[in-house]
Every structure is written in structure tokens, then in C-alpha cells.
Coordinates of C-alpha atoms in Angstrom, one line a residue:
Chain M
M1 CA 13.0 5.7 80.6
K2 CA 11.8 4.0 77.6
N3 CA 13.9 6.1 75.5
L4 CA 16.8 4.8 77.7
Q5 CA 16.4 1.4 77.6
E6 CA 16.1 1.8 73.8
T7 CA 19.4 3.7 73.8
K8 CA 21.1 0.9 76.2
T9 CA 19.8 -2.1 74.1
Q10 CA 21.5 -0.4 70.8
E11 CA 24.4 0.6 73.1
A12 CA 24.7 -3.1 73.7
L13 CA 24.6 -4.2 70.0
P14 CA 28.5 -3.5 69.3
E15 CA 29.0 -5.6 72.3
N16 CA 27.3 -8.2 71.0
G17 CA 29.2 -7.8 67.8
N18 CA 32.3 -8.2 69.6
V19 CA 31.4 -11.6 71.3
F20 CA 30.5 -12.6 67.5
T21 CA 33.9 -11.5 66.1
A22 CA 35.9 -12.8 69.3
P23 CA 35.5 -16.3 68.2
L24 CA 36.8 -15.6 64.5
Q25 CA 39.7 -14.0 65.9
R26 CA 40.5 -17.3 68.0
R27 CA 39.5 -19.5 64.9
S28 CA 42.3 -17.9 62.8
F29 CA 44.7 -18.3 65.5
L30 CA 43.8 -21.7 66.3
Q31 CA 43.5 -22.8 62.8
F32 CA 47.3 -21.8 62.6
A33 CA 48.1 -23.5 66.0
G34 CA 45.9 -26.7 65.4
A35 CA 48.3 -28.4 63.1
S36 CA 50.1 -30.3 65.4
A37 CA 49.0 -28.6 68.5
A38 CA 49.1 -32.1 70.3
A39 CA 52.9 -31.7 71.1
V40 CA 52.3 -28.4 73.0
A41 CA 51.1 -29.1 76.7
L42 CA 49.9 -25.7 77.4
V43 CA 47.9 -25.5 74.4
A44 CA 46.4 -28.8 75.3
A45 CA 44.9 -27.4 78.3
G46 CA 42.7 -25.2 76.2
C47 CA 41.2 -28.7 75.0
K48 CA 40.0 -29.6 78.2
K49 CA 36.3 -28.6 78.1
D50 CA 33.8 -26.6 76.6
R51 CA 32.2 -24.0 78.6
P52 CA 28.3 -24.6 79.3
N53 CA 26.3 -22.2 77.7
M54 CA 23.1 -23.4 77.8
P55 CA 20.2 -21.7 79.7
M56 CA 18.7 -24.1 82.6
S57 CA 15.0 -24.8 82.6
S58 CA 14.1 -24.1 85.9
G59 CA 14.4 -21.2 88.5
V60 CA 16.2 -18.0 87.4
T61 CA 19.5 -17.2 85.2
L62 CA 21.6 -14.5 85.6
D63 CA 23.5 -14.2 82.4
F64 CA 26.5 -12.4 82.9
K65 CA 27.6 -12.0 79.4
N66 CA 26.8 -8.1 79.4
D67 CA 25.7 -5.4 81.8
F68 CA 22.0 -6.6 82.2
G69 CA 23.6 -9.9 83.8
V70 CA 25.2 -7.7 86.6
L71 CA 22.1 -5.6 86.9
N72 CA 20.1 -8.8 87.3
Y73 CA 22.5 -9.8 89.9
A74 CA 22.1 -6.7 92.1
Y75 CA 18.4 -7.0 91.7
A76 CA 18.2 -10.5 93.1
L77 CA 20.5 -9.2 95.9
E78 CA 18.4 -6.1 96.2
Q79 CA 15.2 -8.8 96.3
L80 CA 16.8 -10.5 99.2
E81 CA 17.6 -7.6 101.4
A82 CA 14.1 -5.8 100.7
A83 CA 12.5 -9.1 101.8
F84 CA 14.2 -9.2 104.8
Y85 CA 14.0 -5.8 106.0
I86 CA 9.9 -5.7 105.0
Q87 CA 9.4 -8.4 107.7
V88 CA 12.1 -6.9 110.3
A89 CA 10.2 -3.3 109.9
S90 CA 6.2 -4.9 109.9
A91 CA 7.2 -6.9 113.2
P92 CA 10.6 -5.5 114.8
P93 CA 12.1 -7.6 117.5
S94 CA 10.8 -6.2 120.9
G95 CA 14.4 -5.1 121.9
F96 CA 14.7 -2.7 119.3
S97 CA 14.7 0.9 120.5
A98 CA 12.3 3.5 118.8
N99 CA 15.3 5.1 117.0
E100 CA 16.2 1.5 115.8
K101 CA 12.7 0.9 114.4
A102 CA 12.7 4.3 112.5
Y103 CA 16.4 3.4 111.3
F104 CA 15.2 0.1 110.0
Q105 CA 12.1 1.7 108.3
D106 CA 14.6 3.8 106.3
I107 CA 16.7 0.8 105.4
Q108 CA 13.7 -0.9 104.3
F109 CA 12.6 1.8 102.3
H110 CA 16.2 2.1 100.6
E111 CA 16.2 -1.6 99.6
I112 CA 12.9 -1.5 98.0
A113 CA 14.0 1.6 96.2
H114 CA 17.3 -0.5 95.1
R115 CA 15.1 -3.2 93.9
E116 CA 12.4 -1.3 92.2
Y117 CA 15.1 0.7 90.6
F118 CA 16.9 -2.3 89.1
K119 CA 13.5 -3.8 88.2
K120 CA 12.9 -0.6 86.1
A121 CA 16.2 -0.5 84.7
L122 CA 16.0 -3.6 83.5
S123 CA 12.5 -3.7 82.1
T124 CA 11.9 -6.7 80.1
A125 CA 15.2 -8.1 80.9
A126 CA 14.7 -8.4 84.6
I127 CA 14.6 -11.7 86.3
G128 CA 11.3 -12.6 88.0
S129 CA 10.9 -12.5 91.9
L130 CA 12.6 -15.0 94.1
E131 CA 11.6 -16.8 96.8
V132 CA 13.3 -16.3 100.0
D133 CA 14.1 -18.8 102.9
F134 CA 14.6 -16.9 106.2
S135 CA 13.6 -19.8 108.1
S136 CA 17.2 -19.5 109.8
I137 CA 16.7 -16.0 111.2
D138 CA 14.6 -15.6 114.6
F139 CA 12.7 -12.2 113.6
T140 CA 11.8 -12.2 117.4
S141 CA 15.4 -11.8 118.2
R142 CA 17.3 -8.5 118.1
T143 CA 20.5 -10.4 118.2
S144 CA 19.6 -12.6 115.4
V145 CA 18.3 -10.1 113.4
L146 CA 21.0 -7.8 113.8
G147 CA 23.3 -10.7 113.0
A148 CA 21.5 -11.2 109.9
A149 CA 21.2 -7.5 108.8
M150 CA 25.1 -7.1 109.4
A151 CA 25.4 -10.5 107.1
F152 CA 23.6 -8.9 104.3
E153 CA 24.9 -5.5 104.3
D154 CA 28.5 -7.0 104.5
L155 CA 27.8 -9.3 101.7
G156 CA 26.0 -6.7 99.7
V157 CA 29.3 -4.0 100.0
A158 CA 31.4 -7.3 98.7
A159 CA 29.3 -8.3 96.0
Y160 CA 29.0 -4.4 94.7
N161 CA 32.7 -4.1 95.1
G162 CA 33.5 -7.2 93.6
V163 CA 31.4 -7.1 90.3
G164 CA 31.8 -3.4 89.4
V165 CA 34.7 -4.3 87.2
R166 CA 32.5 -6.3 84.9
L167 CA 30.1 -3.5 84.1
T168 CA 30.7 -1.8 80.7
D169 CA 28.0 1.1 80.9
V170 CA 29.7 4.2 82.7
N171 CA 25.9 5.1 83.9
F172 CA 25.1 1.6 85.1
L173 CA 28.7 1.7 86.8
L174 CA 27.6 4.9 88.6
A175 CA 24.4 3.5 89.6
A176 CA 26.0 0.7 91.1
G177 CA 28.5 3.1 93.1
K178 CA 25.8 5.4 94.4
I179 CA 23.9 2.1 95.9
V180 CA 27.2 0.5 97.2
S181 CA 28.0 3.5 99.7
V182 CA 24.6 3.5 101.0
E183 CA 25.1 -0.3 101.8
A184 CA 28.3 0.6 103.6
R185 CA 26.3 3.2 105.4
H186 CA 23.6 0.5 106.6
A187 CA 26.5 -1.8 107.4
S188 CA 28.4 0.7 109.4
Y189 CA 25.2 1.3 111.5
V190 CA 24.2 -1.9 111.9
R191 CA 27.6 -3.1 113.0
D192 CA 27.4 -0.1 115.5
L193 CA 24.5 -1.8 116.9
V194 CA 25.9 -5.1 117.2
S195 CA 29.1 -4.1 118.7
Y196 CA 29.7 -0.1 118.9
G197 CA 33.0 0.8 117.4
S198 CA 32.9 -2.1 114.7
F199 CA 31.3 0.1 111.9
A200 CA 34.7 -0.8 109.7
D201 CA 36.4 -3.5 111.4
L202 CA 38.0 -4.9 108.2
N203 CA 39.9 -7.7 110.3
T204 CA 36.5 -9.6 110.4
L205 CA 35.9 -9.1 107.0
T206 CA 39.0 -10.9 105.5
A207 CA 36.7 -13.9 104.4
L208 CA 34.5 -11.6 102.4
G209 CA 37.8 -9.9 100.8
A210 CA 38.9 -7.0 102.9
N211 CA 42.3 -6.4 103.6
N212 CA 43.0 -4.3 106.7
A213 CA 46.3 -3.5 106.0
G214 CA 45.3 -1.7 102.7
G215 CA 42.3 -0.2 104.5
L216 CA 40.4 -2.1 101.9
D217 CA 36.6 -3.1 102.6
A218 CA 35.3 -6.6 101.4
A219 CA 35.1 -7.5 97.8
L220 CA 33.6 -10.9 96.2
T221 CA 33.2 -12.1 92.6
P222 CA 29.8 -13.4 92.0
D223 CA 31.0 -16.9 92.2
K224 CA 31.7 -16.5 95.8
V225 CA 28.8 -14.3 96.7
L226 CA 26.2 -16.6 95.2
P227 CA 26.5 -19.7 97.6
I228 CA 26.5 -17.2 100.6
A229 CA 23.4 -15.4 99.4
G230 CA 21.7 -19.1 98.5
K231 CA 21.4 -20.0 102.3
Y232 CA 18.4 -17.5 102.0
V233 CA 16.8 -18.1 98.3
K234 CA 14.6 -21.0 97.7
T235 CA 14.4 -20.3 94.0
K236 CA 17.0 -21.9 91.7
I237 CA 19.5 -19.2 90.6
N238 CA 21.2 -20.5 87.8
V239 CA 24.5 -18.5 86.2
I240 CA 26.0 -18.5 82.8
N241 CA 28.7 -16.7 81.4
L242 CA 30.5 -15.4 84.2
Chain T
M1 CA 40.3 -26.1 72.3
N2 CA 39.8 -22.8 73.4
I3 CA 42.0 -20.2 74.9
V4 CA 39.3 -19.4 77.5
N5 CA 40.2 -22.8 79.0
I6 CA 43.5 -22.0 79.4
L7 CA 42.8 -18.8 81.2
E8 CA 40.4 -20.7 83.1
E9 CA 43.4 -22.6 84.4
I10 CA 45.5 -19.7 85.2
E11 CA 42.5 -18.5 87.1
K12 CA 42.8 -20.9 89.7
V13 CA 46.2 -19.4 90.4
D14 CA 45.7 -16.1 89.5
G15 CA 41.9 -14.9 90.4
E16 CA 42.5 -11.3 88.6
I17 CA 43.3 -12.9 85.3
Y18 CA 40.4 -11.6 83.8
E19 CA 40.4 -8.3 85.0
R20 CA 44.1 -7.9 83.9
L21 CA 43.5 -9.0 80.3
N22 CA 39.6 -7.5 80.1
P23 CA 41.2 -3.9 79.8
R24 CA 43.8 -4.5 77.6
R25 CA 41.7 -5.5 74.7
A26 CA 45.2 -4.3 72.6
A27 CA 47.1 -6.9 74.1
M28 CA 45.0 -9.5 73.0
K29 CA 44.8 -8.1 69.5
D30 CA 48.7 -8.1 69.1
F31 CA 48.5 -11.5 70.4
F32 CA 46.3 -12.7 67.8
N33 CA 47.6 -10.9 65.1
M34 CA 51.1 -12.2 66.1
S35 CA 49.7 -15.7 66.2
K36 CA 49.7 -15.6 62.3
K37 CA 53.2 -14.7 62.0
I38 CA 54.8 -17.6 64.4
T39 CA 55.9 -21.1 64.3
L40 CA 54.4 -23.5 66.6
A41 CA 57.6 -24.0 68.4
A42 CA 57.1 -20.2 69.5
M43 CA 53.6 -20.6 70.9
P44 CA 54.5 -20.9 74.6
L45 CA 56.6 -17.9 74.2
A46 CA 53.8 -16.0 72.4
L47 CA 51.6 -16.8 75.3
G48 CA 54.1 -15.7 77.6
S49 CA 54.6 -12.5 75.9
L50 CA 50.7 -12.0 76.0
F51 CA 50.5 -12.2 79.8
Q52 CA 53.6 -9.9 80.3
K53 CA 51.8 -7.3 78.7
A54 CA 48.6 -7.9 80.7
Y55 CA 50.9 -7.7 83.9
G56 CA 53.5 -5.3 83.1
Q57 CA 52.1 -2.8 81.0
T58 CA 52.6 0.6 82.6
T59 CA 49.4 2.1 84.3
P60 CA 47.7 4.5 81.7
A61 CA 48.1 8.6 82.5
T62 CA 44.5 9.0 83.6
V63 CA 44.6 6.5 86.2
N64 CA 47.7 7.9 87.8
E65 CA 45.7 11.2 87.7
V66 CA 43.0 9.6 89.5
L67 CA 45.3 7.6 92.0
N68 CA 47.0 11.1 92.7
F69 CA 44.2 13.0 93.2
A70 CA 42.8 10.3 95.3
L71 CA 46.4 10.3 97.1
T72 CA 45.8 14.4 98.0
L73 CA 42.5 13.6 99.6
E74 CA 43.9 10.8 101.5
Y75 CA 46.6 12.8 102.9
L76 CA 44.1 15.7 103.9
E77 CA 42.1 13.2 106.0
Y78 CA 45.1 11.2 107.9
H79 CA 46.4 14.4 108.7
F80 CA 43.3 16.0 109.8
Y81 CA 42.6 12.7 112.2
N82 CA 46.0 12.2 113.3
H83 CA 46.4 15.4 114.6
A84 CA 43.2 15.1 116.8
V85 CA 44.6 11.7 117.9
V86 CA 48.4 12.7 118.8
A87 CA 48.3 16.8 119.2
A88 CA 45.0 17.9 120.3
P89 CA 44.7 16.7 124.0
G90 CA 41.1 16.6 125.5
L91 CA 39.8 17.2 121.7
I92 CA 38.2 13.6 121.7
P93 CA 36.8 12.7 125.4
A94 CA 39.3 10.2 126.8
G95 CA 37.8 7.2 128.1
T96 CA 35.3 6.8 125.3
P97 CA 34.8 4.6 122.3
A98 CA 35.2 7.9 120.2
V99 CA 39.1 7.7 120.9
G100 CA 39.1 4.0 119.2
A101 CA 36.8 4.9 116.6
I102 CA 38.8 8.1 115.3
T103 CA 42.1 6.0 115.6
T104 CA 40.7 3.1 113.6
I105 CA 39.6 5.8 110.7
R106 CA 43.1 7.6 111.2
D107 CA 44.8 4.0 110.7
H108 CA 42.6 3.4 107.7
E109 CA 43.4 6.7 105.9
L110 CA 47.0 5.8 106.6
A111 CA 46.6 2.9 104.8
H112 CA 45.2 4.4 101.9
V113 CA 47.9 7.0 101.5
N114 CA 50.5 4.0 101.6
L115 CA 48.6 1.7 99.3
L116 CA 48.2 4.6 96.8
K117 CA 51.5 5.6 97.1
G118 CA 52.8 2.0 96.5
A119 CA 50.7 1.8 93.4
L120 CA 51.8 4.9 92.1
G121 CA 55.6 4.5 92.9
T122 CA 57.8 7.4 91.1
A123 CA 54.5 8.8 89.9
A124 CA 53.1 9.7 93.2
R125 CA 52.8 13.1 93.9
P126 CA 55.0 14.9 96.5
A127 CA 54.1 13.9 99.7
L128 CA 51.9 16.8 102.0
A129 CA 52.4 17.1 106.0
Y130 CA 50.4 18.6 108.6
T131 CA 51.8 21.7 108.1
D132 CA 50.6 21.9 104.6
F133 CA 46.9 22.1 105.5
D134 CA 44.8 24.8 107.4
F135 CA 41.9 22.9 109.1
T136 CA 40.3 25.9 110.4
A137 CA 39.4 26.7 106.6
K138 CA 40.9 30.3 107.2
N139 CA 39.0 30.3 110.5
T140 CA 35.7 29.2 109.2
F141 CA 36.0 26.4 111.6
A142 CA 38.3 28.2 114.2
D143 CA 37.8 26.0 117.1
V144 CA 38.3 22.4 115.0
Y145 CA 40.9 21.3 117.3
S146 CA 39.1 22.5 120.6
N147 CA 35.6 22.2 119.8
Y148 CA 34.8 18.4 119.7
Q149 CA 31.5 19.1 117.9
T150 CA 33.3 21.3 115.4
F151 CA 35.7 18.2 114.9
L152 CA 33.1 16.1 114.1
A153 CA 31.1 18.3 111.9
V154 CA 34.4 18.8 109.5
A155 CA 35.2 14.9 109.9
Q156 CA 31.6 14.3 108.4
A157 CA 32.2 16.8 105.6
F158 CA 35.6 15.1 104.8
E159 CA 34.2 11.7 104.6
D160 CA 31.0 12.6 102.9
T161 CA 33.2 14.5 100.2
G162 CA 35.6 11.2 100.2
V163 CA 32.5 9.0 99.2
R164 CA 31.5 11.5 96.7
A165 CA 35.3 12.0 95.2
Y166 CA 35.8 8.4 94.7
K167 CA 32.3 7.9 93.0
G168 CA 33.0 10.7 91.0
Q169 CA 35.8 8.7 89.6
A170 CA 34.6 5.4 88.7
G171 CA 33.8 6.1 85.3
A172 CA 37.7 6.9 84.8
L173 CA 38.7 3.6 86.0
K174 CA 35.7 1.7 84.2
G175 CA 36.9 -2.1 83.7
N176 CA 40.4 -1.4 85.0
A177 CA 41.4 -3.8 88.0
V178 CA 42.4 -0.6 89.9
L179 CA 38.5 0.1 89.9
T180 CA 37.8 -2.6 92.4
T181 CA 40.6 -1.5 95.0
A182 CA 39.1 2.2 94.8
L183 CA 35.7 0.6 95.3
Q184 CA 37.0 -0.9 98.1
I185 CA 38.5 2.4 99.7
H186 CA 35.2 4.0 98.6
S187 CA 32.9 1.5 100.6
V188 CA 35.5 1.9 103.6
E189 CA 34.9 5.7 103.7
A190 CA 31.3 5.4 103.6
R191 CA 31.5 3.4 106.5
H192 CA 33.4 5.8 108.2
A193 CA 31.1 8.4 107.0
A194 CA 28.0 6.7 108.7
H195 CA 29.8 6.5 111.9
I196 CA 30.8 10.0 112.3
R197 CA 27.2 10.8 111.5
F198 CA 26.1 8.5 114.1
M199 CA 28.8 9.7 116.7
R200 CA 27.3 13.4 116.0
Q201 CA 24.2 12.0 116.8
G202 CA 25.5 10.7 120.1
G203 CA 25.8 6.9 118.9
I204 CA 23.9 4.5 120.5
N205 CA 22.9 6.6 123.4
G206 CA 21.6 9.1 121.1
G207 CA 20.9 12.8 122.4
G208 CA 23.2 14.6 119.7
A209 CA 22.3 16.4 116.4
A210 CA 19.7 14.7 114.4
I211 CA 21.7 13.4 112.0
K212 CA 21.3 10.1 109.9
P213 CA 24.3 7.6 109.0
W214 CA 23.1 8.0 105.5
I215 CA 22.4 11.5 103.7
S216 CA 19.1 12.6 103.7
L217 CA 17.2 15.6 102.6
G218 CA 18.1 18.7 104.5
A219 CA 15.3 21.0 106.3
G220 CA 13.1 22.8 103.7
G221 CA 14.2 20.2 101.2
V222 CA 17.4 21.5 100.5
A223 CA 20.7 19.2 99.5
N224 CA 22.7 19.6 102.8
D225 CA 21.4 17.8 105.5
T226 CA 23.7 18.5 108.3
G227 CA 21.9 22.2 108.9
I228 CA 25.9 23.4 108.8
T229 CA 25.6 26.0 105.8
Q230 CA 29.3 26.3 105.7
V231 CA 29.4 22.6 104.1
D232 CA 26.6 23.2 101.5
A233 CA 29.2 22.7 98.8
V234 CA 29.8 19.4 100.4
Y235 CA 26.4 18.1 99.6
A236 CA 25.4 20.0 96.4
G237 CA 23.4 17.8 94.2
E238 CA 22.9 15.3 96.7
D239 CA 19.3 15.7 96.4
L240 CA 18.9 13.9 93.3
D241 CA 15.8 11.3 92.8
V242 CA 16.2 10.5 89.5
Q243 CA 18.6 7.4 88.8
T244 CA 19.8 6.5 84.8
G245 CA 16.2 8.1 83.7
V246 CA 14.2 6.2 86.4
T247 CA 12.3 8.5 89.2
I248 CA 12.9 7.0 92.3
T249 CA 10.6 9.2 94.5
G250 CA 7.2 7.2 94.4
I251 CA 8.7 4.2 92.8
A252 CA 7.2 2.4 95.6
T253 CA 4.7 2.7 98.4
G254 CA 6.2 5.0 101.3
V255 CA 9.4 6.0 99.1
T256 CA 9.0 9.7 99.5
K257 CA 11.8 12.2 98.2
A258 CA 13.6 11.9 101.3
K259 CA 13.9 8.0 101.1
A260 CA 14.7 8.2 97.5
V261 CA 17.5 10.8 98.2
E262 CA 18.9 8.5 101.0
S263 CA 18.8 5.4 99.0
F264 CA 21.4 7.0 96.2
D265 CA 24.6 8.6 97.4
E266 CA 25.7 11.3 94.5
P267 CA 29.1 11.6 93.2
L268 CA 31.0 14.9 93.0
A269 CA 33.0 16.1 90.0
K270 CA 37.0 16.4 90.3
A271 CA 36.8 20.4 90.0
N272 CA 34.1 20.5 93.1
V273 CA 36.2 18.3 95.2
V274 CA 39.2 20.4 94.2
S275 CA 37.5 23.5 95.2
I276 CA 36.8 22.0 98.6
A277 CA 40.1 20.6 99.5
N278 CA 41.6 23.9 98.4
L279 CA 39.8 25.6 101.4
F280 CA 42.0 23.4 103.5
L281 CA 45.1 23.5 101.6
K282 CA 47.8 26.1 102.2
V283 CA 49.1 25.9 98.6
P284 CA 45.4 25.0 96.5
L285 CA 45.6 22.3 93.9

């Protein structure tokens, strides 16, 4: 494990190297263009603003400059899901059947396993624990719990699908792929409990980026996912380099 | 002044601009090199050339290979379900939610076929018809179209294989915009797989096979949790509980080996998927 972390850090170095050399390439280009660039409107659009790069002081920060940012993003979502299912599994709604109780126990352990996996994989790069806000969920109501579970699972699928393309380490990409299909299995099951047969009703998922005509599931970029998830999080989540 | 800001402006119109540009470092490099040689007047043209490269570049051969591989599997799944829906009367219990479910899945597989065909264009593999397949796998599943339980068992094997197959190709698509589309298909297949598993269990009414919506550890700790040894190959390696060097079993209280295995779906290498698909193809891949 430790070795793997070290290997990852070393692999990450050339990536950082690219980040440092890229502005140089840009500079040589801009040196040339800058001579009388004011005349070119399109180039002028490039002057509009500087990208904010300073980390915020409070809360947690997801820095998407490299794979660790993506993994921390996943870690944040898994923290949220795990906290939700721990609460459900510890005191299920009275309307849950024995089978449903058992399966929500299962899901609880899956989300805990995902959360702990990211924590270990990230090691010292991991963000801290998030404080959750489930005040909008009635944990005594089967309907409320299933509705929230469905929202979490569908959003989780959308999040992993939408962020996969940012991963540069093939092993982390694969790990994310191993998790997202389990989230999709959860989503399928929970949806079937809400309305039997709605396991893959893509028409109801278009707001999350699904496309029924293409048979495509939800996919959202982090800037779209975080505001939705934010409803359930008290801790301030800062995002940089997205 | 920053070209990133220009890209941000474009992103407002085309949300995928970074995905289009990122995997094409060569286009960016060409652009920067070129910028040293051109005059200011040519600048907008140069930018146009950069984006033409980003949008118009032909798909790499390896990506086409992945897409054609996926297309073959989608043909297999589509014809499997379509025959059940249109040509196997009495197989799927009439008047039950199963009819809608199998039809939905059939429609998704057709959508995937059309999507992949469209993406591949002239590079698409020759079309496969129902008659190109033997869904009994040389009588291993002789009653696949007359025994509903056999049909569901084979369906489950196809869906779980599909999930594993797409996952196995993720690395080949790393950083490519095509990856997102492949992931979107991949999770739809996982939804199908979970539902078929739930159907085998009897759905919300229960009473069927002891199969979870997620792939668990089989009896006696084997990788195949279906109890059907004929599909062992579909589940080979699913019992892995170490992920990128992190041991999942015991990672927290209550996370047993079975829970660890359920928490992560495993990929399947192309060669293994091909040998499974070949059981059902009259002309092997």
C-alpha cells in the first residue's frame, strides 16, 4: 500500500512537470501575439479574467489539478452515501421488509467499503470528514428513504460517469469503473422498490445527462454534481482547477 | 491573457471542449509550434485550425477496435432479447412486468447498436443477424427460449459479462471523449444486470433464486454466485478483494469478504469475453 502511494506520487511528477512547462509554451506564443493583439477580438477574450487558484481557508478543498482531486471528489460522495445508509440500516423505516432491511445493510457496507477505499488510496492527500445534513429526509418514512436513496444512487452514477475522463492513472480509472457499476446496481434495485420496472428509466434521468434514444445513462461533470450534493452537506466544499 | 479563457468561452457553447482537446495534445503542440511562424493577421485562422484538429481528427484505430468489439456484444444482446420478445410466445409470462422490462432492455441494446454503428461509420463491423447466433450454446442451454428460468439465467450471464467487458476496455479509452459514452453504456448494462438478477429472485414478491442484484461471493467462496457452473467463465476473478493495493475485506467493521467482493465489480479481459461470446456465435470471433 505504502509502496503504491509512493509509486503514484512519483508518477504524478511528470504530470506536474507538464503543468509547469505548459505556461512556458503559452508564453512564447503570447509573446508573439501580444505585440498588437488588441486588434483581434477573439484573442482579447483571453484577457477577460485570471483563473482563481488560491485555496480557500475553511471547509475542504477539491483540487482537480490531478487524479487525487478526482478521487477526493469520489471520496466526498462516498462519505455522503455511507452516512446516509448507516443511518437507514441502524433504524430502517417500519415499512421495510426483511429482505429490504438486509439489502440496505448490504448497500451500507458497500458504501463504507468505497469510502474507506478512497481514504486509504488517498492516504495523506485525503480531504477530512464531511459533516452531513439529512434534515430534508424523514428516516421513518419508507417513501422518503427510498426517494433519497434513489437520488443518491442516480447522482453517484452520473458523477462517476462524468468524471472518469479526467482520470489519468489507468488503475484509478479502473477502480472508479469497478465502483460505478455497483452504484448502478444499487440504483437499479432502489428504483425497482420505488416503482417496479423503473430500474433503467432513462427518460427520468435526462436532467442528470441521460439520453434514452442512445440508451445512455446519466453523466454529469463535477460542477453540476456538487451543487446537487451540496444540499446534504454542511461542510463547505471549495473547488479549484476544475 | 490566457488561451484557457478563450477555451472557457467556447465551453459555454460546447461543454465538451476540454474533452475534445485534452486527448489531443499533439494538436495543441502543433498549434503552439505554428504560432511562432505565423503573422498576427492569421491568428484567428490558426485558432480555427486548432479546433478543426480537435473536432475533425479521425478516431484512432484502437478506439475503433474497442467500439467494434462492443458492437458485437450489443448485437448479441439485442438479438437474444429481441427473439424472446417477438418470436418466443409464452416464454415471458404475459401480463407481468417482465414483458415491459425485457422490452426496455431490448430497446436499450438496439439503441447501443445504433449508437456504436453511427460512431464507427464505415469502420463498423458487418451487421450480425439473429441467425448468426446459437443462443443454446450448442445445447448447453437447450431450453433457453422455452424455459423462462433458463432464459433469465442466460440473460444474467450476458448482462454481467457486458458490464465486465466494457470495464475491461476503459483503460484503452482513457482520457478520450468516447470514454464517457462507454461509461454511460456500461452503467446501463449494470442496471440491466441488477434487474435481471432481481427478476430471478422473484422481484418485489420474492420466492425465486437466492441471487442478489449485486455480484456476491458464491457458495463455498467461489467467484460464481449464480450456482450455475456452466457460467463459471462469466464470473472468473469476481472474487477479488484487493483494489489498487488496498485490501477491502476488513477495511471497516462488518466488511466481510462477501461484502468486499460485492462492493467492486471486476473487469474481464477481451480474450475472455471473446471466448464467452464465441459459445453463442456460429462463426467465432
